[in-house]
Every structure is written in C-alpha cells, then in structure tokens.
Short mmCIF file of C-alpha atoms in Angstrom, two decimals:
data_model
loop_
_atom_site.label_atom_id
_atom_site.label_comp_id
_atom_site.label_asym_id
_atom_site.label_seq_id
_atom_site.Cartn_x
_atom_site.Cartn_y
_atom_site.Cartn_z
CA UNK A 16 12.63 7.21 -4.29
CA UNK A 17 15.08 9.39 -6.44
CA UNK A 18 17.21 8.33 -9.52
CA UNK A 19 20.74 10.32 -9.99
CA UNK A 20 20.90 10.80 -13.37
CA UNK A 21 23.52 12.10 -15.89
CA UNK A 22 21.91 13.83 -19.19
CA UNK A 23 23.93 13.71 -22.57
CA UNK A 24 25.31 16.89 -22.06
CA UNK A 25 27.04 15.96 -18.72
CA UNK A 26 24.64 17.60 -16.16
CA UNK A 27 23.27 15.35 -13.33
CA UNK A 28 19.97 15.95 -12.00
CA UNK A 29 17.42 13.96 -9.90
CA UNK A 30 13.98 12.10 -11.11
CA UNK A 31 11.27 10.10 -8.99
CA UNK A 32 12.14 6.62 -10.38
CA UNK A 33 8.94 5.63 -10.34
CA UNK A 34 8.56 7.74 -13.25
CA UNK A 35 11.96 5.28 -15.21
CA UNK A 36 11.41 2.68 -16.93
CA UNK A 37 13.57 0.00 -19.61
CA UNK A 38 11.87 0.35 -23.00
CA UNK A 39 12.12 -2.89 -24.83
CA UNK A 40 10.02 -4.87 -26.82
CA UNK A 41 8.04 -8.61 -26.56
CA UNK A 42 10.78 -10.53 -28.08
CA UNK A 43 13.81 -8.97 -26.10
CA UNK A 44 11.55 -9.05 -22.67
CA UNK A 45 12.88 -12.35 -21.52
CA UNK A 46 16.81 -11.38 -22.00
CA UNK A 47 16.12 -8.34 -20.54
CA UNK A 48 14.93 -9.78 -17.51
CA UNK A 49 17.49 -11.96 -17.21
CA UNK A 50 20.20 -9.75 -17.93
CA UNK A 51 18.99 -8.01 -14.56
CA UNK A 52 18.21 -11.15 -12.54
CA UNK A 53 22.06 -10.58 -11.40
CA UNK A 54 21.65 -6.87 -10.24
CA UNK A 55 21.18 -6.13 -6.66
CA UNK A 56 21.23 -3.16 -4.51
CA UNK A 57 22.08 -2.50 -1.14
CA UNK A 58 18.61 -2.10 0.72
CA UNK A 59 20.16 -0.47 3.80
CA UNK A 60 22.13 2.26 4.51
CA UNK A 61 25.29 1.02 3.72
CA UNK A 62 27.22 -2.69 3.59
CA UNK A 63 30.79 -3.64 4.57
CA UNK A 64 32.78 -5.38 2.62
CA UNK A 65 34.65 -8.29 4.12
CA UNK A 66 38.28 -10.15 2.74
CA UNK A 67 36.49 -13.44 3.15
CA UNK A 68 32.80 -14.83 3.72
CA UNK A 69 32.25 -13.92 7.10
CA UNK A 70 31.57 -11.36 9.53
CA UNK A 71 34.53 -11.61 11.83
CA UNK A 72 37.06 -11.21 8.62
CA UNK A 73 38.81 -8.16 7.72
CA UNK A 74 36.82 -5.29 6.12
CA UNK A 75 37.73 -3.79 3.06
CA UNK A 76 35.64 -1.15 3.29
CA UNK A 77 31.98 -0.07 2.33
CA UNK A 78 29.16 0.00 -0.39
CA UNK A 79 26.85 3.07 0.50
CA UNK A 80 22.98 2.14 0.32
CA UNK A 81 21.23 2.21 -2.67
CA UNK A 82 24.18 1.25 -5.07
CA UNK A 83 24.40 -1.60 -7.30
CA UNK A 84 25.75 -4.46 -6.85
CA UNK A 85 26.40 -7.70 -9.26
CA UNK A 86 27.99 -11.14 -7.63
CA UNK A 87 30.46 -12.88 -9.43
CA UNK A 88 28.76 -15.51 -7.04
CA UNK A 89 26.21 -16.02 -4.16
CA UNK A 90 27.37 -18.93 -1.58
CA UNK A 91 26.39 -19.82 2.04
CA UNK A 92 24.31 -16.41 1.79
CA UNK A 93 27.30 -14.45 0.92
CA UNK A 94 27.98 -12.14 -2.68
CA UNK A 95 31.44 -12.36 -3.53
CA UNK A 96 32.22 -8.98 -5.65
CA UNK A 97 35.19 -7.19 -7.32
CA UNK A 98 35.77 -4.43 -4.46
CA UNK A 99 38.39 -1.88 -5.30
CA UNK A 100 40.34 -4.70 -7.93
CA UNK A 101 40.38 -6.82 -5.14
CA UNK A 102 37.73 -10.02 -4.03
CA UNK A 103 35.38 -9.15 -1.46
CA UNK A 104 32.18 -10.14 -0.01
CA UNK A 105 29.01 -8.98 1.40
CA UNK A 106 26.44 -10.04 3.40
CA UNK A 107 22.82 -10.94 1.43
CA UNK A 108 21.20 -9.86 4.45
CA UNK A 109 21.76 -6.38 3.36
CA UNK A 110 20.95 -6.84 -0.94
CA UNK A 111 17.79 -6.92 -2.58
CA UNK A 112 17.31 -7.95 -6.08
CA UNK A 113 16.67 -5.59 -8.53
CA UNK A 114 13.67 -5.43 -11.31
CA UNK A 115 13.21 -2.63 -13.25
CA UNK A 116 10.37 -1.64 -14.51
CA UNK A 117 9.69 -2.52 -18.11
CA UNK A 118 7.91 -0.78 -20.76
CA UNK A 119 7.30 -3.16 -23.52
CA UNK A 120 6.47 -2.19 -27.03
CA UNK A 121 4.52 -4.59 -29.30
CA UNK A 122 6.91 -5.71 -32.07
CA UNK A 123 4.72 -7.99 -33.97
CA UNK A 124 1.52 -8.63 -35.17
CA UNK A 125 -1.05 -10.85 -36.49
CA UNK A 126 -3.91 -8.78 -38.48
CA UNK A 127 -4.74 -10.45 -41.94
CA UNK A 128 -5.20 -7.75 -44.60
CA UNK A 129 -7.99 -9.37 -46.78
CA UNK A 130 -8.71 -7.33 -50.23
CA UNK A 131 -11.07 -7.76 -52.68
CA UNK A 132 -11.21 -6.68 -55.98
CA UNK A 133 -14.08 -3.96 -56.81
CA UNK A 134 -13.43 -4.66 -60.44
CA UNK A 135 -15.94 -7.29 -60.29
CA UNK A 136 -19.55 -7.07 -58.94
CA UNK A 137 -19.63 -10.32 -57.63
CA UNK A 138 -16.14 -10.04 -55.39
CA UNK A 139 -18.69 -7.45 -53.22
CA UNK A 140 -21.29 -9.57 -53.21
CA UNK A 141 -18.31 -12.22 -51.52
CA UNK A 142 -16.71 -9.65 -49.46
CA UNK A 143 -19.64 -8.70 -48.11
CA UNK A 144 -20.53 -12.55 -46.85
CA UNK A 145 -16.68 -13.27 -46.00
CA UNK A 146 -17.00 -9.84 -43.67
CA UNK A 147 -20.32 -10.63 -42.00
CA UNK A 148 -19.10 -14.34 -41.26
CA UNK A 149 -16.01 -12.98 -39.47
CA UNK A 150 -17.64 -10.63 -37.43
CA UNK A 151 -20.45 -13.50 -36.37
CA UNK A 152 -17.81 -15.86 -35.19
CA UNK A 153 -16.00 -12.61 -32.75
CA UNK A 154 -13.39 -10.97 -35.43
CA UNK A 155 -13.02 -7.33 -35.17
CA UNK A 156 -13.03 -5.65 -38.67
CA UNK A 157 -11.21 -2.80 -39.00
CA UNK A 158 -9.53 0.19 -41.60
CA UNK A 159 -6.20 1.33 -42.08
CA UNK A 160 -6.87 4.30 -40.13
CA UNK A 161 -8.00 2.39 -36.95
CA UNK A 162 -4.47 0.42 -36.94
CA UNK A 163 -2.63 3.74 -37.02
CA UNK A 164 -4.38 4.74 -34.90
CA UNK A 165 -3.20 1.80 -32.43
CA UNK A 166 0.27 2.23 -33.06
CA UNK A 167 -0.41 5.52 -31.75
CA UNK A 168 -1.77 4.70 -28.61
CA UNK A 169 0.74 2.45 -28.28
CA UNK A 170 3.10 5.16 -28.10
CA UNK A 171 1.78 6.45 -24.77
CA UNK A 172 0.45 3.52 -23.59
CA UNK A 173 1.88 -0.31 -22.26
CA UNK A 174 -0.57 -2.05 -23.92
CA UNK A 175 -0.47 -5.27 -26.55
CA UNK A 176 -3.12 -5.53 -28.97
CA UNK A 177 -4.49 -8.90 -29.16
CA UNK A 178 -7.44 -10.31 -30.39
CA UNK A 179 -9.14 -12.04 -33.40
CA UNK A 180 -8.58 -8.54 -35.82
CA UNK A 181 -8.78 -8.23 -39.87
CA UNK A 182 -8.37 -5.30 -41.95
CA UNK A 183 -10.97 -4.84 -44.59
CA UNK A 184 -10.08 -3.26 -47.58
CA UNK A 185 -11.38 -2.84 -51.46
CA UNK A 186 -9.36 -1.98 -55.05
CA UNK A 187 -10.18 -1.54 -58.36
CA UNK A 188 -12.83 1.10 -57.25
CA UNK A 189 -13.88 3.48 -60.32
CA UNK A 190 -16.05 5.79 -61.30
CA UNK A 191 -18.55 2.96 -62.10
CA UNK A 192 -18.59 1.19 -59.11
CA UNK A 193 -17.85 3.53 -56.28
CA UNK A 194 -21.24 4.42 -55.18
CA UNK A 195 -22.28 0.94 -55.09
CA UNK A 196 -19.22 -0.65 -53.03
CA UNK A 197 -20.10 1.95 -50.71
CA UNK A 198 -23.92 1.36 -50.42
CA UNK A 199 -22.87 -2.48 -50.01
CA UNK A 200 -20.03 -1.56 -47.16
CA UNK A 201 -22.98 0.85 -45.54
CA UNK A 202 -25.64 -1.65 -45.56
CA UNK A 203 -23.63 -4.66 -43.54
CA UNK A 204 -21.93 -2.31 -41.73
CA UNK A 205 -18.33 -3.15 -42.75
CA UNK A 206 -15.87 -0.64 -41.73
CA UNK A 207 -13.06 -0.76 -44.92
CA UNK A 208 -10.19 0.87 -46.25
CA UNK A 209 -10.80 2.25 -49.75
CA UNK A 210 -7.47 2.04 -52.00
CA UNK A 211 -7.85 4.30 -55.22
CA UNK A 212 -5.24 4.39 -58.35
CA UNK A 213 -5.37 8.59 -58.59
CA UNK A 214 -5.39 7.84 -62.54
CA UNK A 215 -8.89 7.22 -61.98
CA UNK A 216 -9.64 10.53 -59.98
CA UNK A 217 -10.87 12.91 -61.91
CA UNK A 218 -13.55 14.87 -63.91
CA UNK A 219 -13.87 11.86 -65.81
CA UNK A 220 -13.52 9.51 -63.21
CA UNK A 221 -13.88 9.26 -59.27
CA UNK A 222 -14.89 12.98 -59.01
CA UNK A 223 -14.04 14.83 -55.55
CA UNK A 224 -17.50 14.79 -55.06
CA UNK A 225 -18.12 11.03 -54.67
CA UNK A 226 -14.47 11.21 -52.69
CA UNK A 227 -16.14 13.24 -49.72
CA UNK A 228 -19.07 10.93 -49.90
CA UNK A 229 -17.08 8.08 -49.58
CA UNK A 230 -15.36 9.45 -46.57
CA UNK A 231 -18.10 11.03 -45.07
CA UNK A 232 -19.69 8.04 -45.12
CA UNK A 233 -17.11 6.51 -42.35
CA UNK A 234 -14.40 4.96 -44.98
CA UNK A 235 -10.69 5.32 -44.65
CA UNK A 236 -9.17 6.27 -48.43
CA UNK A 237 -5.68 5.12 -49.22
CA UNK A 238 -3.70 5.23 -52.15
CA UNK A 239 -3.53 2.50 -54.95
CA UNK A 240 -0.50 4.32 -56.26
CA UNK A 241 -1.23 6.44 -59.29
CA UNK A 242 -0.94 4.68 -62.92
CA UNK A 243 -1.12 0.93 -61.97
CA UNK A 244 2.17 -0.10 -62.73
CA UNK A 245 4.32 -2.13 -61.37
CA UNK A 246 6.77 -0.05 -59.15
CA UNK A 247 9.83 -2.45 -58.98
CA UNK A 248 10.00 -2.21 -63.07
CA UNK A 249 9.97 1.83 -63.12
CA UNK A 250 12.77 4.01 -62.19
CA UNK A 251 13.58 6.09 -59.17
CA UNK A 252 12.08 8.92 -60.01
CA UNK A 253 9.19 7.63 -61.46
CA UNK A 254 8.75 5.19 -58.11
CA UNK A 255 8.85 8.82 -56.73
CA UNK A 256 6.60 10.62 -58.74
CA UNK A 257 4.04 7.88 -58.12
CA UNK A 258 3.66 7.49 -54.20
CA UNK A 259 3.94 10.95 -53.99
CA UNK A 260 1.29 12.38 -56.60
CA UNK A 261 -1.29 9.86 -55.37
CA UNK A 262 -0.43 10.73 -51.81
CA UNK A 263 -1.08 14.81 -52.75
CA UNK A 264 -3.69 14.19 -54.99
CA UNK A 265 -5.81 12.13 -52.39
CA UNK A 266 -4.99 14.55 -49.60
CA UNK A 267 -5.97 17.76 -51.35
CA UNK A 268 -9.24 15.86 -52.73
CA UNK A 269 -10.38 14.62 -49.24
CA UNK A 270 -9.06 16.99 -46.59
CA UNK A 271 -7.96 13.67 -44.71
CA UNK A 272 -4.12 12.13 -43.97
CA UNK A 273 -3.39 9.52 -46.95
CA UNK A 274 -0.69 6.98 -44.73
CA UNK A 275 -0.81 3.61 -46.40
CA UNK A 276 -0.43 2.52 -49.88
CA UNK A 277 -1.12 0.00 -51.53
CA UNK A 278 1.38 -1.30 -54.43
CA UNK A 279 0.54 -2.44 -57.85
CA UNK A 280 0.55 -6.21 -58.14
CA UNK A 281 2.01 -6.09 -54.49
CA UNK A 282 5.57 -5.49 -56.21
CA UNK A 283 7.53 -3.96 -53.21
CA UNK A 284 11.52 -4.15 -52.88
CA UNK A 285 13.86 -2.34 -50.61
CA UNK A 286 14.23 0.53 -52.75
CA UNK A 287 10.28 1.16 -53.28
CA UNK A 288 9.96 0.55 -49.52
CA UNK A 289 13.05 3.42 -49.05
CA UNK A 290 10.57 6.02 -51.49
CA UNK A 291 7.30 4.96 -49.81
CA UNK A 292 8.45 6.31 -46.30
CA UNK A 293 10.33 9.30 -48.02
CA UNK A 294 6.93 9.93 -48.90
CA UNK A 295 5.10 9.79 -45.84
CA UNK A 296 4.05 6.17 -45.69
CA UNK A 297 3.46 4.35 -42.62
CA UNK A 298 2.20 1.51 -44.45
CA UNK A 299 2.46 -0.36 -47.87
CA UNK A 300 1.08 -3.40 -48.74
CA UNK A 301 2.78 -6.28 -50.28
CA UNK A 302 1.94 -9.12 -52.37
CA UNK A 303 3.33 -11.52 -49.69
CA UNK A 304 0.29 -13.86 -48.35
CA UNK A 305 0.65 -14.65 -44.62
CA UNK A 306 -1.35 -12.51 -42.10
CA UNK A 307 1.49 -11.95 -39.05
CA UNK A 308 3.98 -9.26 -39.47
CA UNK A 309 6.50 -7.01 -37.42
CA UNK A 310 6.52 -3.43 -36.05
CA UNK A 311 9.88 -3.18 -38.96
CA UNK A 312 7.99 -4.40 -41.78
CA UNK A 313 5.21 -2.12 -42.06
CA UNK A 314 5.57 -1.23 -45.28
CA UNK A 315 5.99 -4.85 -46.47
CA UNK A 316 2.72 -5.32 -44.86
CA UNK A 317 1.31 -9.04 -46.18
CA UNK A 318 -2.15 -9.39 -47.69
CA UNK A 319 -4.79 -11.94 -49.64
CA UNK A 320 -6.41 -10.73 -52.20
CA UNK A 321 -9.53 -12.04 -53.35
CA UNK A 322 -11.74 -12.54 -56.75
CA UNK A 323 -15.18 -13.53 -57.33
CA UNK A 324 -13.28 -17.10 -58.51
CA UNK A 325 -12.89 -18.06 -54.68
CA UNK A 326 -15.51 -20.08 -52.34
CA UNK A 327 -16.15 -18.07 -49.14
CA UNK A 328 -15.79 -21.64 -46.97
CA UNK A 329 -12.40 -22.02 -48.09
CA UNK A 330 -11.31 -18.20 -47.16
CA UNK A 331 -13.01 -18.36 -44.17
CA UNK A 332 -11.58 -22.16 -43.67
CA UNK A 333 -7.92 -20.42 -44.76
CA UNK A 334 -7.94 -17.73 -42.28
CA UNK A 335 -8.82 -19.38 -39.32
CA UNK A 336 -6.09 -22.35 -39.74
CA UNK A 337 -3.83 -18.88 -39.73
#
C-alpha cells in the first residue's frame, strides 16, 4: 500500500500509491502501456532465485516482495532475469504483472472555430441560422471562455472532452453595429466570443459603456489585436506593442481576463506566436481552415471565417463532412 520514494533533493519518504499515478497523454497511452506490459513484481514476501528453471537447482539468492522485476524471458512458467550479473530464474507463481495507473491528458482536439464577419449585416443574419441549425442537430456552441475553462478542469480532472462542440465567435464589431450583434446573439440564444480591434474602443467608438453591456449580457470579449494589421509584416516591437495594448486596454475596460486573440488576416508565425504567450495568451487564432488541433498549438488555433457571400447548406454541409 506504500510507495518508497526519493524526492529531487535526495530525501526518501513514503506515499499511499494509490495516490501515484503516470501522467501521459492520448497519443503516448498505448506505448506507455506497453512499455510496462514487461514489469512485474513479486506478490509475496519474497522469491528465490534459482541457477536454472527449476526448483531443485541451486539458489542464487533472493528478490524481497514487492520489488520489480523485468524477464529477459518467460518459459515453461519460469522468468529468467539478470540476478547479481549473473542469469537466474524465478518462479511466476510468485510475480504479478504490473499496471500503473495512468493519468491521461487530452492532447488534441476537434472544436471548429466558425467566425463571422460583423462588418456586414447580413453575415448576422447567416450566423444566426448557421448557429441555430447546429444546435438543432445536437452541437454544443460555446465561447472562448468556456474552452479555457475546460482546459482547466482538465488540470484536476481525468477527463476527455468529446462531443459534437463549435466555438462561436464575431469580428469586425464597431461602434455601429455592436448593440445589434448583441440583440441578435441574445435573441437565439447563441453563446459567442466577441473579438474587438482596441482601435475601435473609444469615445468615438465602442465606448466602455456598450463594453460592460456586452459582457454583462453573457459574451466572452477577446482581442482582435489593436490596429488591424497584419502582424507577420510589423516588427518585434510593434508585434509587441499590439497584443499587449489590446490585451490592457480590454482588461481595464471590462474588469474581465482577455486570454485569446485573434490575429489580423489570421497571419501568425513562430515569432508572433513567441509574443502572443509573452503576453498572456492562451489562445490565438490562425488563418489555417481545418477544425482539429493539439494541446501545443493553441495559439495556432485553426478557424473558418465566414461572409454574407456563403450559402448556410454548404457550411453546414462543410462542417459536418469534418
């Protein structure tokens, strides 16, 4: 019931080791497994260890109960093992095969990020008919916000999330059409993630006003980035100055986290991925159009985005050969 165990700085101590467990994740699960399909312990209080495969032949000695064991081969019900640098063998009658306990993260994902651009009355009206039509035929919508927070459930919990799932989530939102993306969201009850280009925060603009209306009224509000450029063109410190002013900006308007960005004209590289989670960013969302995605690549996050120009059938047809 107790686990000998040797911390890094060289004290040993004792744990219940039904509290230890292998952390690995879905992909590596299998290896894992059969990396330990070899292991065995000794399930009694002790085993001899005999010169040759039988119980008559000389004894080398003994393997307390407990330890671990690994054949270099099992014949005739015998585990021949390197005892002391020498050959020996021990009896299976006295090994049991060891399994332990795996805690398995979720390393990837399949969650189509589907945004539509505010820009355009009509891409609402479409978003609002795509949305509705996924949720009739069993897909659960969901923000930004609610992803994070299943990564962070995931943390504490063995659990894979599975499912028929889509992210909802809007752009091009101004000053103009704010209010009315939100009324439209509010009345089908479409849960969405809000990305805003701070440029168009302001006294001017998307006042903080209409910013706590928007998240009072249940949406998640993530940054668009700040000026609308394309971040692979600028330089380092204006990549910088970009992720990071929207970030503030957002945060000190709202009161609320701002974790996922995403980029102008979904222009990501390494280096604007490096800035984004200097930043803060737990997400960023890329230009790349497929809908599956790992735990590593969640700031490269895929999306579609959507116009007014597109037939609901065909997105609808689109995501469900996904």
């Amino acid at each position: 019931e107790w686990a000998k165990v040797k911390l890094k700085d060289g004290k040993e101590g004792y744990v219940v080791s039904k509290y230890l467990a292998r952390f690995t994740t879905q992909d590596k699960l299998e290896a894992e497994k059969k990396a330990f399909g070899t292991m065995y312990f000794v399930s009694f209080a002790f085993v001899n260890v005999r010169a040759t495969p039988d119980q008559k032949a000389e004894k080398l000695g003994q393997i307390p109960g407990k330890q671990f064991v690994q054949p270099q081969e099992i014949k005739n019900g015998w585990a021949k093992i390197q005892f002391q640098g020498k050959d020996g063998y021990v009896s299976m009658d006295y090994l049991k095969t060891f399994t332990p306990q795996f805690l398995v993260s979720q390393n990837s994902y399949e969650i189509p990020v589907l945004i539509f651009d505010a820009s355009d009355n009509q891409t609402i009206e479409l978003m609002v008919k795509v949305a509705t039509q996924l949720k009739n035929t069993g897909t659960k919508l969901m923000t930004f916000r609610g992803f994070r927070d299943v990564l962070l459930q995931q943390q504490t919990k063995d659990f894979v999330f599975g499912g028929k799932n889509a992210i909802i989530a809007v752009k091009g939102l101004m000053r103009t059409n704010a209010i009315a993306v939100s009324d439209a969201l509010n009345t089908a009850g479409i849960p969405a993630t809000l990305f805003i280009e701070t440029q168009n925060v302001g006294i001017a603009g998307i006042t903080q006003k209409t910013l706590l209306r928007l998240v009072a009224n249940g949406f998640d509000i993530q940054s668009g980035g700040h000026s609308g450029e394309d971040l692979r063109a600028l330089t380092t410190a204006q990549v910088k100055l970009e992720v990071e002013q929207s970030r503030k900006l957002l945060e000190d308007a709202t009161g609320k986290p701002v974790f996922a960005i995403s980029y102008a004209l979904g222009g990501v590289n390494e280096r604007v991925e490096d800035i984004a989670a200097q930043a803060g960013y737990l997400f960023g969302v890329s230009g790349l159009s497929n809908s599956s995605f790992k735990r590593d690549e969640l700031l490269t996050m895929p999306s579609q985005t959507y116009t007014s120009s597109m037939i609901m059938e065909d997105i609808i047809k689109s995501l469900s050969n996904q």
